[in-house]
Coordinates of C-alpha atoms in Angstrom, one line a residue:
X18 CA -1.5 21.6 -23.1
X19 CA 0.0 18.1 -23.6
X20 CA -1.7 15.2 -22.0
X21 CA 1.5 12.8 -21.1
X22 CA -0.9 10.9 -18.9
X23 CA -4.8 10.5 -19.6
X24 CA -7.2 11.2 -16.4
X25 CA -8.9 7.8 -14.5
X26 CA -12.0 7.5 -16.8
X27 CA -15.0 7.2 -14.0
X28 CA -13.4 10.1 -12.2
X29 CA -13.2 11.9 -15.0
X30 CA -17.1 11.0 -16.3
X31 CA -18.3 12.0 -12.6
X32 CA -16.4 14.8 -12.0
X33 CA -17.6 17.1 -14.4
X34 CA -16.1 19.9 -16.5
X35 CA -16.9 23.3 -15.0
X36 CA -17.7 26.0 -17.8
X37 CA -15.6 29.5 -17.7
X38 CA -17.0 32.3 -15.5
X39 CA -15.8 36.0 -15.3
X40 CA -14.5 35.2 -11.7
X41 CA -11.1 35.2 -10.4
X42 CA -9.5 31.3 -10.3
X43 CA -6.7 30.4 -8.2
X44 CA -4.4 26.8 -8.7
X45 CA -6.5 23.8 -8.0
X46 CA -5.1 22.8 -4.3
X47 CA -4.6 19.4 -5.1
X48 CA -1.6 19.3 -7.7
X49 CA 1.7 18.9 -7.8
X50 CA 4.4 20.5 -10.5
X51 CA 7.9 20.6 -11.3
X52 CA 9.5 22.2 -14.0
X53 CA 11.2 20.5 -17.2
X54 CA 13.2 22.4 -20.0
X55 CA 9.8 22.0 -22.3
X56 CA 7.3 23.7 -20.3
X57 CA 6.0 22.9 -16.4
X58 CA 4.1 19.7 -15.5
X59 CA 1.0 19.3 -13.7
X60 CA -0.1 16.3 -11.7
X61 CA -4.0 16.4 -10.4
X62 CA -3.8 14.8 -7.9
X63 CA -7.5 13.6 -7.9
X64 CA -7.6 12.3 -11.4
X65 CA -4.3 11.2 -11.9
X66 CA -3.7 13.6 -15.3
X67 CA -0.7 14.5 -16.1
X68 CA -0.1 17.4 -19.0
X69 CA 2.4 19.9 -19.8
X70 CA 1.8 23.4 -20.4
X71 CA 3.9 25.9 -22.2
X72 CA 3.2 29.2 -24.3
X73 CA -0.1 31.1 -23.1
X74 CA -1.6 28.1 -21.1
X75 CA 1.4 28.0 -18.7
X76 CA 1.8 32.0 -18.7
X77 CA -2.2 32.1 -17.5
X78 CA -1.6 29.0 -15.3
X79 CA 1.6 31.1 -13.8
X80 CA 0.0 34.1 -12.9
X81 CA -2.9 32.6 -10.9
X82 CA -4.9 34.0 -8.8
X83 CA -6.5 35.9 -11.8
X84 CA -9.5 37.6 -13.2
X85 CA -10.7 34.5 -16.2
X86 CA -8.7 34.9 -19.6
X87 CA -9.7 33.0 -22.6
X88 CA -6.2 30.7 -22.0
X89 CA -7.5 29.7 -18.9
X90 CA -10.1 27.2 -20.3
X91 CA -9.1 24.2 -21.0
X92 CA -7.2 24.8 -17.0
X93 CA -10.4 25.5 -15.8
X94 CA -11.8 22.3 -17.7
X95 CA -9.7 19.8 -15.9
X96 CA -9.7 21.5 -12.5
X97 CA -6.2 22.9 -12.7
X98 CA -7.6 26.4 -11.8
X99 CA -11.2 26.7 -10.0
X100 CA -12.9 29.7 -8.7
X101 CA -11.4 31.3 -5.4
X102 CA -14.6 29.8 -4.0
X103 CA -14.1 26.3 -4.5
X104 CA -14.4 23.7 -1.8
X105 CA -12.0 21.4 -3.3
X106 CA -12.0 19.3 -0.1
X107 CA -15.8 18.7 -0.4
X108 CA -15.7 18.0 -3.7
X109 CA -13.3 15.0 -3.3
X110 CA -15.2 13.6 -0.5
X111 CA -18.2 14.0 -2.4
X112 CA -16.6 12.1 -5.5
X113 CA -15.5 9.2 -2.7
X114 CA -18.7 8.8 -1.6
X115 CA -20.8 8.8 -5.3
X116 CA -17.8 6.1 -6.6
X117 CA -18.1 4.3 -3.5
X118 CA -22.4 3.5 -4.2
X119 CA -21.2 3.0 -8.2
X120 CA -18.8 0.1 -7.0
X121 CA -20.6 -1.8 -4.1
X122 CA -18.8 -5.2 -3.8
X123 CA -21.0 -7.8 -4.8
X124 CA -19.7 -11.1 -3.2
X125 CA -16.9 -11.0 -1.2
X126 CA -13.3 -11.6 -2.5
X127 CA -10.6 -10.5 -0.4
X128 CA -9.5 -12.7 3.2
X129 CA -7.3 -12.2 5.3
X130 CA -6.7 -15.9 7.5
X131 CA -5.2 -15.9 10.6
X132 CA -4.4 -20.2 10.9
X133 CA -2.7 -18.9 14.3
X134 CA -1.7 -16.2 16.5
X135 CA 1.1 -18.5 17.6
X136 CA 4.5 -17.4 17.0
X137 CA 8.2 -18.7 17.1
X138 CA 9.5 -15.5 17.4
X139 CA 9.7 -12.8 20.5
X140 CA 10.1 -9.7 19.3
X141 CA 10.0 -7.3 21.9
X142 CA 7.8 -4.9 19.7
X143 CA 5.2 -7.3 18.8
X144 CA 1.9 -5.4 18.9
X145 CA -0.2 -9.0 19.2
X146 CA 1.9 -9.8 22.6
X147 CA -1.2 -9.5 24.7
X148 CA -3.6 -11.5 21.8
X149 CA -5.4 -14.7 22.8
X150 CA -3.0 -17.4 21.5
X151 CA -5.2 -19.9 19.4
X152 CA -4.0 -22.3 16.0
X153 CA -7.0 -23.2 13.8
X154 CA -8.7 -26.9 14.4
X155 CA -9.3 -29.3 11.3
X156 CA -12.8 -29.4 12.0
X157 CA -12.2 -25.3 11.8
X158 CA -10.5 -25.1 8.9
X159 CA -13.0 -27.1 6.8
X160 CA -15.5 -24.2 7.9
X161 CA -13.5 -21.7 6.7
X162 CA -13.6 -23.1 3.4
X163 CA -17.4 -23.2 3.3
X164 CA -17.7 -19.5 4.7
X165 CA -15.2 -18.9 1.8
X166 CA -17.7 -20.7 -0.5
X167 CA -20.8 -19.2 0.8
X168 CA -19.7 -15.3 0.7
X169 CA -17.5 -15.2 -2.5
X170 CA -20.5 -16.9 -4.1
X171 CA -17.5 -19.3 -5.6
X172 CA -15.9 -16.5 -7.6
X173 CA -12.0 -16.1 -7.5
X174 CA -10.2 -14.8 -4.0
X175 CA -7.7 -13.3 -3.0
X176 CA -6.1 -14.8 0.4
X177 CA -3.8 -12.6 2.5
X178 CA -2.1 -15.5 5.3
X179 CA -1.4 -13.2 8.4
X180 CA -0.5 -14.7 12.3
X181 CA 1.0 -14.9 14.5
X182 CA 3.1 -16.4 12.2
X183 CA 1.1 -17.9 9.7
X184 CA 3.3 -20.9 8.7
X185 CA 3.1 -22.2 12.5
X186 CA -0.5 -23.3 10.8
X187 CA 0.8 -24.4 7.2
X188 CA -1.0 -27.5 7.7
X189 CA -4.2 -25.9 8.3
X190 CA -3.3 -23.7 5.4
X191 CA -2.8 -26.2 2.6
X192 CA -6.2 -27.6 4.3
X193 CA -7.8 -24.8 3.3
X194 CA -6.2 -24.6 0.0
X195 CA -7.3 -28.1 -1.1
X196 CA -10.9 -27.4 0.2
X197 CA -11.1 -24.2 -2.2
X198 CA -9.7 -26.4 -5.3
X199 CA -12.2 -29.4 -4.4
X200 CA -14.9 -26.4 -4.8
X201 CA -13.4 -25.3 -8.0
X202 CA -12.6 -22.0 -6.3
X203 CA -10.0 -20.1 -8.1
X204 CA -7.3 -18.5 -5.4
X205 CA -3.6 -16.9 -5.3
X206 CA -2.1 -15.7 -2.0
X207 CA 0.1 -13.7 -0.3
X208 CA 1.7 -14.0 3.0
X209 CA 3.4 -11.5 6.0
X210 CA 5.8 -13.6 7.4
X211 CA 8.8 -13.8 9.3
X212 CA 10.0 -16.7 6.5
X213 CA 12.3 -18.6 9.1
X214 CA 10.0 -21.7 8.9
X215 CA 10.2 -21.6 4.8
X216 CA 12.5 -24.7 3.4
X217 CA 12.6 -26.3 -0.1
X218 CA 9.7 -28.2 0.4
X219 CA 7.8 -25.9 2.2
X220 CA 8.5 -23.2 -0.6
X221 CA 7.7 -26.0 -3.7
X222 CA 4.5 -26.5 -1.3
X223 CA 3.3 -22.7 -1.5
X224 CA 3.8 -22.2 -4.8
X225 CA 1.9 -25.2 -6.0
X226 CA -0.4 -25.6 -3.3
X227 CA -0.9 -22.5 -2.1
X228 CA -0.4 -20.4 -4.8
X229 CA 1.7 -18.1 -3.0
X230 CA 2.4 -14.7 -5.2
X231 CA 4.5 -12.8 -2.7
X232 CA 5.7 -12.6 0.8
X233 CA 6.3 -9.3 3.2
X234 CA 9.2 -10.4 5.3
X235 CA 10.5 -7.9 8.4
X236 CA 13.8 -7.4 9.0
X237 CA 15.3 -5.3 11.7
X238 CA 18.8 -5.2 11.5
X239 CA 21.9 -6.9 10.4
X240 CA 22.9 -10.1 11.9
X241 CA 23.4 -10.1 15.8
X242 CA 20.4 -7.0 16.0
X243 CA 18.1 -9.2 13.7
X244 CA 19.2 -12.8 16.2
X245 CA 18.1 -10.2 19.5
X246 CA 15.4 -8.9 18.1
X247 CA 13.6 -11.7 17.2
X248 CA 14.6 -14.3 20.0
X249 CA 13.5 -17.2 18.0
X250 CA 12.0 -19.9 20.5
X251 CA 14.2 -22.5 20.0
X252 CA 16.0 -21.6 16.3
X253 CA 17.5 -24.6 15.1
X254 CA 20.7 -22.3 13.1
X255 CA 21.7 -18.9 12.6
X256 CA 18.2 -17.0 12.0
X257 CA 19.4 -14.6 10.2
X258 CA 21.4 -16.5 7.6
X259 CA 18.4 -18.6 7.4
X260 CA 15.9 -16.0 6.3
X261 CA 18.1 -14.5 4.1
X262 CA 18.7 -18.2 2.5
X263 CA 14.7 -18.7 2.0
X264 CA 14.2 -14.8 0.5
X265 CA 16.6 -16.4 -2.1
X266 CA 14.9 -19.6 -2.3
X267 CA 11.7 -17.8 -2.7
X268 CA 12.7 -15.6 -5.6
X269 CA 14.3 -18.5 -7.1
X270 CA 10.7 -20.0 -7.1
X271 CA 9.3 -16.8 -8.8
X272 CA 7.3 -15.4 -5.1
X273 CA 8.1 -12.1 -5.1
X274 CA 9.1 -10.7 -1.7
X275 CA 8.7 -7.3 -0.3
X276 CA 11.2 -6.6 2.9
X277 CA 10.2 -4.2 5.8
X278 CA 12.7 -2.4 7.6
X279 CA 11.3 -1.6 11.1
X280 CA 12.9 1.6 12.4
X281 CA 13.0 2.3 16.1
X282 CA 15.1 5.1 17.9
X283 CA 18.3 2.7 18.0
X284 CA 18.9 0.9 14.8
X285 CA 19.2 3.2 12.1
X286 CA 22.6 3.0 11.5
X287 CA 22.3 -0.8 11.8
X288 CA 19.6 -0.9 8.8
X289 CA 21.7 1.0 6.5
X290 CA 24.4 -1.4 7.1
X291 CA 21.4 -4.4 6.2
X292 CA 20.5 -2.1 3.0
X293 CA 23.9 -2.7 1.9
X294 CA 24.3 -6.2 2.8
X295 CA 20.5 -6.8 1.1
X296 CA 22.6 -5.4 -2.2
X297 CA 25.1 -7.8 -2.0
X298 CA 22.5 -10.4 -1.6
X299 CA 20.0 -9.7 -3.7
X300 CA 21.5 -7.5 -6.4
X301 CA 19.6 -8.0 -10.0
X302 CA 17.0 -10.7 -8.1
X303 CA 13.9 -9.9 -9.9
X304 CA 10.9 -9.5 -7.9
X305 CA 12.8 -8.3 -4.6
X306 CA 12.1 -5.1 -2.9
X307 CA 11.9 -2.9 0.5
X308 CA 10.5 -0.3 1.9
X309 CA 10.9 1.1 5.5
X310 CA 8.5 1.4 8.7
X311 CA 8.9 3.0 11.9
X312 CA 8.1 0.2 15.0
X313 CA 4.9 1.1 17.1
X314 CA 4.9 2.2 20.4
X315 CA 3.0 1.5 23.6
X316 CA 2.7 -1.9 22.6
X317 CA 4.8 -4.9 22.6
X318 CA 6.7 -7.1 25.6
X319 CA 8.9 -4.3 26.0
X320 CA 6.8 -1.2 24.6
X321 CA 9.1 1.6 23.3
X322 CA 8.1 5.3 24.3
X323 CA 8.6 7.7 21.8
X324 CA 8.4 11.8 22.8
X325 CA 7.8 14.1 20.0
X326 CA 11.7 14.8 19.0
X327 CA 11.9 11.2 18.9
X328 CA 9.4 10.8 16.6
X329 CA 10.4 13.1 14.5
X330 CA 13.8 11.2 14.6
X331 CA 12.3 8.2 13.3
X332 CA 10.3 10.0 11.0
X333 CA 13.7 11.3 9.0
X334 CA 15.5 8.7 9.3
X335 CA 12.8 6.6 7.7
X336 CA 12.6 8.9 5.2
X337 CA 16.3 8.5 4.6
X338 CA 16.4 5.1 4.7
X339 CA 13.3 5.1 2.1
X340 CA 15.2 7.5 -0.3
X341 CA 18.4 5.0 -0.6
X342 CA 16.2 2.4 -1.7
X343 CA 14.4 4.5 -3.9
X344 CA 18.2 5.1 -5.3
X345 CA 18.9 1.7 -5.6
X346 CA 15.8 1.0 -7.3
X347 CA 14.1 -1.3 -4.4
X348 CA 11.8 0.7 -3.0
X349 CA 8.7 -0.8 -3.7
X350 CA 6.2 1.5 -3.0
X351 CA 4.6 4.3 -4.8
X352 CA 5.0 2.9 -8.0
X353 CA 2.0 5.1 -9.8
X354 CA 1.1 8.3 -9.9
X355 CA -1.4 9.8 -6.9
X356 CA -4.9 9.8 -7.5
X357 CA -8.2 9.7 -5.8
X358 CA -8.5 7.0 -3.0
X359 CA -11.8 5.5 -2.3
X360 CA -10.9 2.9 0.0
X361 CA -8.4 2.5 2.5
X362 CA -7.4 -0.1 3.1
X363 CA -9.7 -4.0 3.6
X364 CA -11.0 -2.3 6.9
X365 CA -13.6 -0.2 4.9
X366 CA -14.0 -2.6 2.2
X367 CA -17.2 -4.3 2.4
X368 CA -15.4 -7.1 0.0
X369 CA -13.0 -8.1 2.5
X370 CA -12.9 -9.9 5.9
X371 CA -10.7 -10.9 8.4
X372 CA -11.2 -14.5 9.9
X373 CA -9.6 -15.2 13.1
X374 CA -8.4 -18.5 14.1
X375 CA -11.3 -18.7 16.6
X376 CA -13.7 -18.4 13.3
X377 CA -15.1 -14.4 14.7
X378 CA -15.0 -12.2 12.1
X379 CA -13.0 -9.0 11.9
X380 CA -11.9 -5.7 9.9
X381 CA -8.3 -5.3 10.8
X382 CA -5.3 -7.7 11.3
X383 CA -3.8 -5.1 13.8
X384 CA -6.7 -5.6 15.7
X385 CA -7.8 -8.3 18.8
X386 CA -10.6 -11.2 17.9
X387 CA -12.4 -9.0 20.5
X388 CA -13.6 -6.2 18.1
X389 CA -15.3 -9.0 15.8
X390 CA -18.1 -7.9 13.7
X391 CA -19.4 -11.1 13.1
X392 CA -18.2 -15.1 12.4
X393 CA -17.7 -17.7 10.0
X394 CA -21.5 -19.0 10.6
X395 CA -23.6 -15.8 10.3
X396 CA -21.0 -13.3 8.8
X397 CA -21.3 -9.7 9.9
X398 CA -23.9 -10.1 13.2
X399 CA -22.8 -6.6 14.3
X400 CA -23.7 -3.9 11.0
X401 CA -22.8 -0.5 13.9
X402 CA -19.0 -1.7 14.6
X403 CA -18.6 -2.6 11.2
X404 CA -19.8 0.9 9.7
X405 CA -17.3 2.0 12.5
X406 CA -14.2 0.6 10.7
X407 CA -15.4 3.2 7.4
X408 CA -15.4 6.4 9.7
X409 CA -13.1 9.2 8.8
X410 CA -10.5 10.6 11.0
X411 CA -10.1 13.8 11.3
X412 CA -6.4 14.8 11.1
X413 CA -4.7 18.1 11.8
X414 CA -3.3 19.5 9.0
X415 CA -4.7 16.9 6.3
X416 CA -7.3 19.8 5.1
X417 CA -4.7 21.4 2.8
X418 CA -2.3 19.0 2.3
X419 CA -1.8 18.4 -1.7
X420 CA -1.9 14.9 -1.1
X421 CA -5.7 14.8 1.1
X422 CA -7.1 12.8 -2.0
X423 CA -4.2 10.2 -1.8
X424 CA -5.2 9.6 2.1
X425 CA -7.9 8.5 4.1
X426 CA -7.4 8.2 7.8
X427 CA -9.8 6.3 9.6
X428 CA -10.6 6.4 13.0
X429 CA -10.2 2.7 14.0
X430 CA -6.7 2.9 12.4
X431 CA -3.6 2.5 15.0
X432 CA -1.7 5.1 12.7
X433 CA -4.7 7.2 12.2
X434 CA -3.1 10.8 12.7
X435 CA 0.3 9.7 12.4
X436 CA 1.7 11.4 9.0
X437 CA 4.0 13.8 10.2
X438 CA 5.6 16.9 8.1
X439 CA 8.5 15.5 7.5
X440 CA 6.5 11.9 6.1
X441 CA 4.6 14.2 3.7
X442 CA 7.1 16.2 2.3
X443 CA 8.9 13.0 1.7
X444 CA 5.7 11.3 -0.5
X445 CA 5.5 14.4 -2.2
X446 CA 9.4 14.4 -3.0
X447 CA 8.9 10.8 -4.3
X448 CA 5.8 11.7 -6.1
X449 CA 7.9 14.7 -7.8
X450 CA 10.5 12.4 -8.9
X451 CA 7.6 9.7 -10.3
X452 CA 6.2 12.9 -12.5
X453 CA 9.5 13.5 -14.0
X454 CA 10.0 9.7 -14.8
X455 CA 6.8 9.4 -16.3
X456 CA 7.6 12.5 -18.7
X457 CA 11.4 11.4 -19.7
X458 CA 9.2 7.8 -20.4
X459 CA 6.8 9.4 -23.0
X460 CA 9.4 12.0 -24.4
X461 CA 11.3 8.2 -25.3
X462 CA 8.4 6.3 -26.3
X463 CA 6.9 9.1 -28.7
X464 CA 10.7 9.6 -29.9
X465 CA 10.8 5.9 -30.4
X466 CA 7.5 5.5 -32.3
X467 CA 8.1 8.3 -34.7
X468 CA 11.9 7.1 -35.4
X469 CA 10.5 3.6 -36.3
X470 CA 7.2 5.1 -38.1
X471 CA 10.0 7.1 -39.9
X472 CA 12.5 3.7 -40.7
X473 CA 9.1 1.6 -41.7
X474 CA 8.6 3.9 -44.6
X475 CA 11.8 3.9 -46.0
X476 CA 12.0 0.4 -45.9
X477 CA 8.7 0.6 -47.7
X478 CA 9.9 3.3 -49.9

């Protein structure tokens, strides 16, 4: 067995290494393999190791389920083969919980601002179209800052800038930023925007001031789709050749930007179109990338109804849209390969908070001020709808899905439920194809290292 990637290390420590019993072992649920001329190569999924077996090892390893042979040990060492017996699930959600009371967040560190829920655009799928419409007040803002002050306990943040559309309130935003440097509070920030507000000054503003990182920017088609869907109140030019003008100016400026395709039942053909067009555009711009996203339904100004064939619809065609990104080189998720995931997301992360423009408190930006666990004042006031944010869904078919250590649905999630077949054959697809870059990565590097080791001594000889 060769070890092309090592195993997370407190995984690893807690996890422990089972010893060999005269039982019959079965392949670990949780892995994922694909076969290369050396040998066959094994992703677990929980740690993260990646190793490749050949001779006995992969022999044992290929005729599982078996009675224990002496090859299987060092399989059975690393949970690659465990006992018919095992409870693989349980043990995962055991590990979660144990690294979850290891890392309690200390202070907090991660916010997500809301400086408005106001919005210059209309897009008829907007899922905040029934929100209370509210902009941050100076008097407000300055608050902010101190609650920032008070629960980070003055360490370094990070600030997520979320509306609405968050540069309606840029002046309440470089408010806040100046309050954090007068506190000597180290910050960097990232934004979801729409970007049609961005000019040069504006862009030479966040990076400075605001120490803007990167932006997520939504588009949903090419020119006249994009100009319909958004029905910007009162656009001042072409909205479309605007945004795509600042998602220059902002790589220019070194803010990396991450554009989401929102898929609904009608523009598919129209996004692959915009795919090609975003090559033209964008074409060897470091820092730019894209990934696709099917459009919510039920909600919106003029809610879209999906029916099961629908769905699954969307579901490929996302898909499809995902792998010609991934074939350009743009698509700029899964980047690593799958391993154990303790938190989902900042709704069960006790480090992170949502702070609406009316100073509550909340969990998740897809959610209304009205499920508020708390406010800038006192912080979390309510502890039972806060735990609530941390509880598990329960999702058909997640129980013996390879990937189950990857996800965690959670109940107050508005996808909760929503990975479909077709989405999970799909990860694992792009996780197969991750595994195999990996390998061809350390087959070069170890080539690499021994040609030079091999040219240093000559020169020395």
């Amino acid at each position: 067995m060769q070890t092309i990637r090592e195993a997370r290390k407190n995984i690893a420590l807690l996890w422990r290494r089972p010893k060999p019993s005269q039982t019959v072992y079965r392949p670990m649920k949780f892995l994922l393999q694909t076969q290369v001329d050396e040998g066959l190569l094994l992703c677990n999924v929980v740690t993260s190791e990646l190793v490749l077996l050949d001779g006995a090892e992969r022999e044992a390893f290929e005729r599982l389920p078996a009675a224990y042979v002496p090859e299987m040990d060092e399989l059975i060492a690393r949970h690659y083969a465990v006992p018919e017996s095992f409870d693989e699930n349980r043990s995962v959600r055991e590990l979660r919980a144990l690294l979850r009371k290891l890392d309690v967040p200390k202070r907090v560190n991660g916010f997500t601002i809301l400086p408005t829920t106001e919005c210059n655009a209309r897009c008829f799928y907007c899922f905040e179209s029934d929100h209370k419409r509210c902009t941050l007040t100076e008097e407000m803002a300055d608050d902010v800052v101190e609650y920032i002050a008070r629960v980070s306990k003055g360490g370094p943040v990070e600030i997520s800038w979320f509306g609405g559309e968050p540069l309606v309130g840029s002046k309440r935003i470089s408010q806040i930023c100046a309050g954090l440097r007068a506190r000597d509070i180290r910050y960097r920030s990232s934004m979801v925007s729409n970007a049609y507000l961005f000019d040069e000054e504006l862009i030479r503003v966040a990076k400075n001031e605001w120490n803007l990182k990167n932006v997520q920017i939504t588009l949903d088609g090419t020119e006249t789709v994009y100009n319909e869907t958004k029905a910007y109140v009162n656009p001042r030019d072409n909205p479309y050749r605007r945004v795509l003008r600042n998602i220059n100016l902002l790589l220019d400026n070194e803010i990396l930007v991450n554009v989401r395709l929102n898929v609904t039942d009608k523009n598919y053909e129209d996004l692959n179109k915009l795919v090609d067009e975003l090559i033209g555009q964008f074409a060897g711009k470091s820092g730019f990338s894209c990934y696709s996203h099917a459009v919510y339904d039920g909600v919106g100004f003029e809610p879209l109804q999906y029916d099961d064939r629908t769905r699954e619809q969307i579901d490929a065609q996302t898909s499809s849209l995902d792998a010609k990104l991934q074939g350009l080189n743009l698509l700029g998720s899964l980047k690593r390969l799958p391993s154990l995931r303790v938190i989902n997301c900042m709704s069960d992360n006790d480090g992170c908070r949502l702070i609406y423009p009316d100073g509550k408190v909340g969990k998740c930006e897809n959610r209304p001020s009205l499920d508020a666990v708390g406010d800038i004042y006192q912080d979390i006031t309510d502890p039972e709808k806060n735990d609530w944010y941390k509880t598990p869904a329960q999702s058909p078919g997640c129980r013996d899905c390879c990937l189950f250590p990857t996800c965690m649905d959670l109940k107050s999630c508005p996808e909760a439920g929503a990975c479909s077949r077709i989405q999970r054959e799909w990860r694992v697809s792009r996780y197969l194809t991750l595994i195999s870059e990996r390998y061809r990565e350390f087959r070069q590097n170890n080539t690499l290292d021994h040609t030079e080791s091999s040219n240093s001594l000559e020169c020395e000889t």
